[in-house]
């Protein structure tokens, strides 16, 4: 079962609190800023899974990668994005 998290503010957001899989991130607009994803179930620190600037990044990004701990995303601005995660393979 896939789970979805919608982010629209500058925040630290726990998208998955258990091991699993990052499927996609869809950047939909808002204020441009940095988006950083961590393989961490409870904080914006640790192993960085991805990092990019959303200024010219309006599209879907397919990852399909396993996460050992979970997924926390830190958005540096009010960027609108949807994150989909699910169980590991």
Short mmCIF file of N, CA and C in Angstrom, two decimals:
data_model
loop_
_atom_site.label_atom_id
_atom_site.label_comp_id
_atom_site.label_asym_id
_atom_site.label_seq_id
_atom_site.Cartn_x
_atom_site.Cartn_y
_atom_site.Cartn_z
N UNK A 1 0.83 -1.18 0.00
CA UNK A 1 0.00 0.00 0.00
C UNK A 1 0.88 1.24 0.00
N UNK A 2 0.61 2.13 -0.92
CA UNK A 2 1.35 3.38 -0.99
C UNK A 2 0.73 4.40 -0.05
N UNK A 3 1.57 5.26 0.52
CA UNK A 3 1.13 6.35 1.38
C UNK A 3 1.58 7.66 0.75
N UNK A 4 0.79 8.71 0.95
CA UNK A 4 1.11 10.00 0.37
C UNK A 4 1.17 11.07 1.44
N UNK A 5 2.14 11.98 1.30
CA UNK A 5 2.26 13.12 2.20
C UNK A 5 2.33 14.37 1.34
N UNK A 6 1.49 15.36 1.66
CA UNK A 6 1.50 16.63 0.94
C UNK A 6 2.16 17.67 1.83
N UNK A 7 3.16 18.37 1.29
CA UNK A 7 3.90 19.40 2.03
C UNK A 7 3.69 20.72 1.30
N UNK A 8 3.40 21.80 2.04
CA UNK A 8 3.22 23.09 1.38
C UNK A 8 3.84 24.25 2.14
N UNK A 9 4.60 23.96 3.18
CA UNK A 9 5.26 25.02 3.95
C UNK A 9 6.73 24.68 4.15
N UNK A 10 7.49 25.66 4.58
CA UNK A 10 8.88 25.40 4.98
C UNK A 10 8.80 24.65 6.30
N UNK A 11 9.23 23.39 6.30
CA UNK A 11 9.03 22.55 7.48
C UNK A 11 9.95 21.34 7.46
N UNK A 12 10.01 20.66 8.59
CA UNK A 12 10.60 19.33 8.70
C UNK A 12 9.43 18.37 8.83
N UNK A 13 9.27 17.47 7.85
CA UNK A 13 8.10 16.61 7.78
C UNK A 13 8.52 15.14 7.78
N UNK A 14 7.97 14.38 8.71
CA UNK A 14 8.21 12.94 8.74
C UNK A 14 7.20 12.30 7.77
N UNK A 15 7.70 11.78 6.66
CA UNK A 15 6.84 11.17 5.65
C UNK A 15 6.67 9.68 5.88
N UNK A 16 7.63 9.06 6.52
CA UNK A 16 7.56 7.62 6.83
C UNK A 16 8.35 7.39 8.11
N UNK A 17 7.71 6.78 9.11
CA UNK A 17 8.36 6.58 10.41
C UNK A 17 8.88 5.16 10.61
N UNK A 18 8.85 4.35 9.55
CA UNK A 18 9.38 2.99 9.59
C UNK A 18 10.16 2.73 8.31
N UNK A 19 10.98 1.67 8.27
CA UNK A 19 11.66 1.34 7.01
C UNK A 19 10.63 1.17 5.89
N UNK A 20 11.03 1.52 4.68
CA UNK A 20 10.12 1.40 3.55
C UNK A 20 10.80 1.80 2.27
N UNK A 21 10.01 2.32 1.35
CA UNK A 21 10.51 2.66 0.02
C UNK A 21 10.02 4.05 -0.37
N UNK A 22 10.92 4.86 -0.89
CA UNK A 22 10.54 6.14 -1.47
C UNK A 22 10.23 5.89 -2.94
N UNK A 23 8.98 6.16 -3.31
CA UNK A 23 8.57 5.94 -4.70
C UNK A 23 8.78 7.20 -5.53
N UNK A 24 7.99 8.26 -5.27
CA UNK A 24 8.11 9.48 -6.07
C UNK A 24 7.98 10.73 -5.21
N UNK A 25 8.50 11.81 -5.76
CA UNK A 25 8.26 13.15 -5.25
C UNK A 25 7.78 13.98 -6.43
N UNK A 26 6.63 14.64 -6.28
CA UNK A 26 6.10 15.49 -7.32
C UNK A 26 6.12 16.93 -6.82
N UNK A 27 6.91 17.78 -7.47
CA UNK A 27 7.00 19.19 -7.10
C UNK A 27 5.96 19.93 -7.93
N UNK A 28 5.05 20.66 -7.23
CA UNK A 28 3.91 21.27 -7.89
C UNK A 28 3.94 22.79 -7.92
N UNK A 29 4.89 23.40 -7.26
CA UNK A 29 4.95 24.86 -7.28
C UNK A 29 5.23 25.43 -5.92
N UNK A 30 4.70 26.63 -5.69
CA UNK A 30 4.96 27.32 -4.43
C UNK A 30 6.23 28.14 -4.53
N UNK A 31 6.83 28.41 -3.41
CA UNK A 31 8.06 29.18 -3.33
C UNK A 31 9.25 28.27 -3.55
N UNK A 32 10.16 28.68 -4.44
CA UNK A 32 11.35 27.88 -4.72
C UNK A 32 12.27 27.82 -3.51
N UNK A 33 12.86 26.68 -3.29
CA UNK A 33 13.78 26.49 -2.18
C UNK A 33 14.37 25.10 -2.22
N UNK A 34 15.21 24.80 -1.26
CA UNK A 34 15.88 23.52 -1.20
C UNK A 34 14.98 22.46 -0.57
N UNK A 35 15.03 21.25 -1.14
CA UNK A 35 14.32 20.10 -0.61
C UNK A 35 15.37 19.04 -0.30
N UNK A 36 15.44 18.61 0.95
CA UNK A 36 16.42 17.60 1.36
C UNK A 36 15.68 16.44 2.01
N UNK A 37 15.98 15.21 1.59
CA UNK A 37 15.39 14.02 2.17
C UNK A 37 16.43 13.22 2.93
N UNK A 38 16.05 12.77 4.11
CA UNK A 38 16.94 11.99 4.98
C UNK A 38 16.36 10.61 5.24
N UNK A 39 17.22 9.60 5.26
CA UNK A 39 16.82 8.26 5.68
C UNK A 39 16.82 8.27 7.20
N UNK A 40 15.72 8.79 7.76
CA UNK A 40 15.59 8.98 9.20
C UNK A 40 14.10 9.00 9.52
N UNK A 41 13.72 8.30 10.57
CA UNK A 41 12.30 8.18 10.92
C UNK A 41 11.78 9.30 11.81
N UNK A 42 12.68 10.17 12.29
CA UNK A 42 12.20 11.15 13.27
C UNK A 42 12.86 12.52 13.23
N UNK A 43 13.84 12.73 12.35
CA UNK A 43 14.52 14.03 12.36
C UNK A 43 15.14 14.33 11.00
N UNK A 44 15.41 15.61 10.76
CA UNK A 44 16.05 16.05 9.53
C UNK A 44 17.56 16.01 9.67
N UNK A 45 18.10 14.81 9.84
CA UNK A 45 19.55 14.64 9.97
C UNK A 45 19.89 13.21 9.59
N UNK A 46 21.18 12.94 9.43
CA UNK A 46 21.61 11.59 9.10
C UNK A 46 21.95 11.46 7.63
N UNK A 47 21.68 10.29 7.08
CA UNK A 47 22.02 9.98 5.69
C UNK A 47 21.10 10.73 4.74
N UNK A 48 21.69 11.54 3.87
CA UNK A 48 20.92 12.28 2.86
C UNK A 48 20.61 11.35 1.69
N UNK A 49 19.33 11.26 1.35
CA UNK A 49 18.88 10.44 0.23
C UNK A 49 18.84 11.27 -1.05
N UNK A 50 18.44 12.52 -0.94
CA UNK A 50 18.41 13.43 -2.08
C UNK A 50 18.45 14.86 -1.58
N UNK A 51 18.86 15.77 -2.46
CA UNK A 51 18.89 17.20 -2.17
C UNK A 51 18.85 17.94 -3.50
N UNK A 52 17.86 18.83 -3.65
CA UNK A 52 17.81 19.63 -4.86
C UNK A 52 17.06 20.92 -4.62
N UNK A 53 17.25 21.87 -5.53
CA UNK A 53 16.58 23.16 -5.48
C UNK A 53 15.32 23.06 -6.33
N UNK A 54 14.19 23.47 -5.77
CA UNK A 54 12.92 23.32 -6.48
C UNK A 54 12.58 24.47 -7.41
N UNK A 55 13.45 25.45 -7.55
CA UNK A 55 13.13 26.64 -8.33
C UNK A 55 12.67 26.30 -9.75
N UNK A 56 13.39 25.44 -10.44
CA UNK A 56 13.02 25.05 -11.80
C UNK A 56 12.77 23.55 -11.87
N UNK A 57 12.13 23.00 -10.85
CA UNK A 57 12.04 21.55 -10.73
C UNK A 57 10.60 21.04 -10.75
N UNK A 58 9.69 21.71 -11.45
CA UNK A 58 8.29 21.30 -11.46
C UNK A 58 8.11 20.04 -12.30
N UNK A 59 8.12 18.89 -11.62
CA UNK A 59 7.95 17.61 -12.28
C UNK A 59 7.91 16.51 -11.23
N UNK A 60 7.73 15.27 -11.67
CA UNK A 60 7.78 14.12 -10.77
C UNK A 60 9.15 13.47 -10.86
N UNK A 61 9.67 13.10 -9.71
CA UNK A 61 10.96 12.43 -9.61
C UNK A 61 10.72 11.02 -9.09
N UNK A 62 11.17 10.03 -9.84
CA UNK A 62 10.99 8.63 -9.46
C UNK A 62 12.29 8.11 -8.83
N UNK A 63 12.17 7.60 -7.63
CA UNK A 63 13.33 7.10 -6.90
C UNK A 63 13.30 5.58 -6.79
N UNK A 64 12.21 5.02 -6.27
CA UNK A 64 12.09 3.58 -6.04
C UNK A 64 13.31 3.02 -5.31
N UNK A 65 13.62 3.65 -4.17
CA UNK A 65 14.76 3.21 -3.35
C UNK A 65 14.27 2.81 -1.96
N UNK A 66 14.94 1.81 -1.39
CA UNK A 66 14.61 1.36 -0.05
C UNK A 66 15.20 2.31 0.98
N UNK A 67 14.46 2.49 2.07
CA UNK A 67 14.88 3.35 3.19
C UNK A 67 15.07 2.45 4.41
N UNK A 68 16.24 2.51 5.03
CA UNK A 68 16.55 1.64 6.17
C UNK A 68 15.79 2.05 7.43
N UNK A 69 15.54 3.35 7.60
CA UNK A 69 14.93 3.84 8.84
C UNK A 69 13.57 4.49 8.64
N UNK A 70 13.40 5.21 7.56
CA UNK A 70 12.17 5.98 7.31
C UNK A 70 12.52 7.15 6.40
N UNK A 71 11.66 8.16 6.37
CA UNK A 71 11.93 9.32 5.52
C UNK A 71 11.45 10.60 6.18
N UNK A 72 12.39 11.53 6.35
CA UNK A 72 12.08 12.88 6.81
C UNK A 72 12.53 13.84 5.73
N UNK A 73 11.67 14.78 5.37
CA UNK A 73 11.99 15.78 4.34
C UNK A 73 12.00 17.16 4.97
N UNK A 74 13.04 17.92 4.64
CA UNK A 74 13.16 19.30 5.09
C UNK A 74 13.02 20.21 3.88
N UNK A 75 12.01 21.08 3.92
CA UNK A 75 11.81 22.05 2.85
C UNK A 75 12.21 23.42 3.36
N UNK A 76 13.06 24.11 2.59
CA UNK A 76 13.58 25.40 3.00
C UNK A 76 12.67 26.56 2.67
N UNK A 77 11.57 26.28 1.95
CA UNK A 77 10.62 27.33 1.57
C UNK A 77 9.24 26.69 1.47
N UNK A 78 8.25 27.50 1.15
CA UNK A 78 6.87 27.01 1.03
C UNK A 78 6.66 26.35 -0.32
N UNK A 79 7.40 25.29 -0.57
CA UNK A 79 7.31 24.54 -1.81
C UNK A 79 6.19 23.50 -1.68
N UNK A 80 5.37 23.37 -2.71
CA UNK A 80 4.28 22.40 -2.69
C UNK A 80 4.77 21.11 -3.33
N UNK A 81 4.72 20.01 -2.58
CA UNK A 81 5.13 18.73 -3.12
C UNK A 81 4.35 17.59 -2.51
N UNK A 82 4.22 16.52 -3.27
CA UNK A 82 3.59 15.30 -2.80
C UNK A 82 4.64 14.20 -2.82
N UNK A 83 4.73 13.47 -1.70
CA UNK A 83 5.71 12.40 -1.54
C UNK A 83 4.96 11.09 -1.41
N UNK A 84 5.34 10.09 -2.19
CA UNK A 84 4.71 8.77 -2.06
C UNK A 84 5.74 7.77 -1.57
N UNK A 85 5.34 7.01 -0.56
CA UNK A 85 6.19 5.97 0.02
C UNK A 85 5.38 4.69 0.16
N UNK A 86 6.08 3.60 0.36
CA UNK A 86 5.42 2.32 0.54
C UNK A 86 6.33 1.34 1.22
N UNK A 87 5.92 0.07 1.29
CA UNK A 87 6.76 -0.94 1.93
C UNK A 87 7.96 -1.30 1.06
N UNK A 88 8.99 -1.83 1.72
CA UNK A 88 10.17 -2.28 0.97
C UNK A 88 9.81 -3.49 0.12
N UNK A 89 10.63 -3.72 -0.91
CA UNK A 89 10.43 -4.90 -1.77
C UNK A 89 10.78 -6.15 -1.00
#
